[in-house]
PDB file of C-alpha atoms in Angstrom:
ATOM      1  CA  MET A 272       0.026   0.003  -0.165  1.00  0.00           C
ATOM      2  CA  MET A 273       1.127   3.501  -0.786  1.00  0.00           C
ATOM      3  CA  ARG A 274       0.398   6.685   1.144  1.00  0.00           C
ATOM      4  CA  PHE A 275       0.319  10.276  -0.406  1.00  0.00           C
ATOM      5  CA  PHE A 276       1.444  13.384   1.279  1.00  0.00           C
ATOM      6  CA  ILE A 277       1.146  16.827  -0.550  1.00  0.00           C
ATOM      7  CA  LEU A 278       3.344  19.593   0.621  1.00  0.00           C
ATOM      8  CA  SER A 279       2.794  22.985  -1.187  1.00  0.00           C
ATOM      9  CA  ASP A 280       4.054  26.471  -1.135  1.00  0.00           C
ATOM     10  CA  LEU A 281       7.117  25.812   1.178  1.00  0.00           C
ATOM     11  CA  HIS A 282       8.850  29.065  -0.004  1.00  0.00           C
ATOM     12  CA  ILE A 283      12.062  28.122   1.590  1.00  0.00           C
ATOM     13  CA  SER A 284      14.612  30.973   1.477  1.00  0.00           C
ATOM     14  CA  GLY A 285      17.361  29.633   4.234  1.00  0.00           C
ATOM     15  CA  PRO A 286      18.291  27.141   6.672  1.00  0.00           C
ATOM     16  CA  MET A 287      15.181  25.592   8.552  1.00  0.00           C
ATOM     17  CA  ASP A 288      14.524  27.662  11.875  1.00  0.00           C
ATOM     18  CA  ASP A 289      13.433  25.699  14.847  1.00  0.00           C
ATOM     19  CA  LYS A 290       9.816  26.184  14.286  1.00  0.00           C
ATOM     20  CA  PHE A 291       9.785  24.720  10.817  1.00  0.00           C
ATOM     21  CA  ARG A 292      12.153  22.060  11.992  1.00  0.00           C
ATOM     22  CA  ASN A 293       9.537  21.217  14.733  1.00  0.00           C
ATOM     23  CA  ARG A 294       6.509  21.012  12.362  1.00  0.00           C
ATOM     24  CA  ILE A 295       8.358  18.470   9.977  1.00  0.00           C
ATOM     25  CA  LYS A 296       9.224  16.674  13.191  1.00  0.00           C
ATOM     26  CA  ARG A 297       5.489  16.519  14.422  1.00  0.00           C
ATOM     27  CA  LEU A 298       4.328  15.581  10.832  1.00  0.00           C
ATOM     28  CA  CYS A 299       6.793  12.561  11.087  1.00  0.00           C
ATOM     29  CA  ALA A 300       5.714  11.685  14.450  1.00  0.00           C
ATOM     30  CA  LYS A 301       2.099  11.596  13.480  1.00  0.00           C
ATOM     31  CA  ILE A 302       3.253   9.422  10.448  1.00  0.00           C
ATOM     32  CA  ARG A 303       4.947   6.996  12.592  1.00  0.00           C
ATOM     33  CA  THR A 304       1.817   6.682  15.044  1.00  0.00           C
ATOM     34  CA  ASP A 305      -0.652   6.241  12.254  1.00  0.00           C
ATOM     35  CA  ILE A 306       0.977   4.329   9.353  1.00  0.00           C
ATOM     36  CA  GLN A 307       3.098   1.081   9.298  1.00  0.00           C
ATOM     37  CA  PRO A 308       6.867   1.110   8.089  1.00  0.00           C
ATOM     38  CA  THR A 309       5.472  -1.704   5.715  1.00  0.00           C
ATOM     39  CA  GLU A 310       3.566   1.356   3.652  1.00  0.00           C
ATOM     40  CA  GLU A 311       5.419   3.121   1.016  1.00  0.00           C
ATOM     41  CA  LEU A 312       5.241   6.867   1.432  1.00  0.00           C
ATOM     42  CA  LEU A 313       5.040   9.318  -1.453  1.00  0.00           C
ATOM     43  CA  PHE A 314       5.613  13.026  -0.821  1.00  0.00           C
ATOM     44  CA  ILE A 315       4.218  15.063  -3.655  1.00  0.00           C
ATOM     45  CA  LEU A 316       5.917  18.704  -3.385  1.00  0.00           C
ATOM     46  CA  LEU A 317       3.580  21.205  -5.092  1.00  0.00           C
ATOM     47  CA  GLY A 318       5.081  24.340  -6.451  1.00  0.00           C
ATOM     48  CA  ASP A 319       6.970  27.181  -4.859  1.00  0.00           C
ATOM     49  CA  LEU A 320       9.458  25.025  -2.940  1.00  0.00           C
ATOM     50  CA  ILE A 321      11.700  28.104  -2.996  1.00  0.00           C
ATOM     51  CA  ASN A 322      11.123  31.805  -2.659  1.00  0.00           C
ATOM     52  CA  ARG A 323      11.164  34.280  -5.647  1.00  0.00           C
ATOM     53  CA  GLY A 324      13.725  32.334  -7.857  1.00  0.00           C
ATOM     54  CA  ASP A 325      16.698  32.017  -5.383  1.00  0.00           C
ATOM     55  CA  GLY A 326      18.531  29.064  -6.721  1.00  0.00           C
ATOM     56  CA  GLN A 327      20.709  28.722  -3.687  1.00  0.00           C
ATOM     57  CA  ALA A 328      17.575  28.167  -1.491  1.00  0.00           C
ATOM     58  CA  PHE A 329      17.348  24.722  -3.522  1.00  0.00           C
ATOM     59  CA  SER A 330      20.059  23.483  -0.929  1.00  0.00           C
ATOM     60  CA  HIS A 331      17.907  24.351   2.093  1.00  0.00           C
ATOM     61  CA  VAL A 332      15.176  22.218   0.241  1.00  0.00           C
ATOM     62  CA  ASP A 333      17.526  19.380   0.413  1.00  0.00           C
ATOM     63  CA  GLY A 334      17.686  19.892   4.196  1.00  0.00           C
ATOM     64  CA  VAL A 335      13.966  19.535   4.523  1.00  0.00           C
ATOM     65  CA  LEU A 336      14.024  16.383   2.461  1.00  0.00           C
ATOM     66  CA  SER A 337      16.822  14.847   4.430  1.00  0.00           C
ATOM     67  CA  LEU A 338      15.128  15.469   7.673  1.00  0.00           C
ATOM     68  CA  LEU A 339      11.913  13.639   6.444  1.00  0.00           C
ATOM     69  CA  GLN A 340      14.173  10.765   5.417  1.00  0.00           C
ATOM     70  CA  LYS A 341      15.805  10.643   8.662  1.00  0.00           C
ATOM     71  CA  GLU A 342      12.890  10.799  10.646  1.00  0.00           C
ATOM     72  CA  LEU A 343      11.014   8.295   8.507  1.00  0.00           C
ATOM     73  CA  GLN A 344      13.996   6.125   8.084  1.00  0.00           C
ATOM     74  CA  ASP A 345      11.878   3.010   8.528  1.00  0.00           C
ATOM     75  CA  TYR A 346       9.787   3.904   5.544  1.00  0.00           C
ATOM     76  CA  ALA A 347      10.326   3.437   1.747  1.00  0.00           C
ATOM     77  CA  ILE A 348       9.786   7.261   0.757  1.00  0.00           C
ATOM     78  CA  LYS A 349       9.672   8.681  -2.531  1.00  0.00           C
ATOM     79  CA  PHE A 350       9.576  12.452  -3.405  1.00  0.00           C
ATOM     80  CA  GLU A 351       8.013  13.928  -6.624  1.00  0.00           C
ATOM     81  CA  THR A 352       7.926  17.573  -7.381  1.00  0.00           C
ATOM     82  CA  VAL A 353       5.785  19.734  -9.478  1.00  0.00           C
ATOM     83  CA  PRO A 354       7.488  23.239  -9.772  1.00  0.00           C
ATOM     84  CA  GLY A 355       5.770  26.475  -9.526  1.00  0.00           C
ATOM     85  CA  ASN A 356       6.501  30.000 -10.575  1.00  0.00           C
ATOM     86  CA  HIS A 357       8.708  30.928  -7.635  1.00  0.00           C
ATOM     87  CA  ASP A 358      10.918  27.704  -8.596  1.00  0.00           C
ATOM     88  CA  LEU A 359      12.024  29.556 -11.902  1.00  0.00           C
ATOM     89  CA  VAL A 360      15.560  30.568 -11.827  1.00  0.00           C
ATOM     90  CA  ASN A 361      16.910  32.415 -14.519  1.00  0.00           C
ATOM     91  CA  ASP A 362      13.730  31.579 -16.537  1.00  0.00           C
ATOM     92  CA  SER A 363      14.535  27.978 -16.160  1.00  0.00           C
ATOM     93  CA  ILE A 364      13.203  25.241 -13.495  1.00  0.00           C
TER      94      ILE A 364
END
């Protein structure tokens, strides 16, 4: 069985602050409570992962995805993205 999670409009512009990190950890705690590790998890990241075309911010998005993977290390996780207008850097995705 596969579970789908949709994350949208993160608008990441810098390193995670404690508030955002705690939100991700609470989400993962809820997943661990409600979903068995035998289920595959698909995170669909809908548009505007970064803020206003700041290409360097994609490295901070990697930090968020790494935290999700670390917190849910007992699960098979996949990520899919659908870029948004704020994800355009130099007119390209």
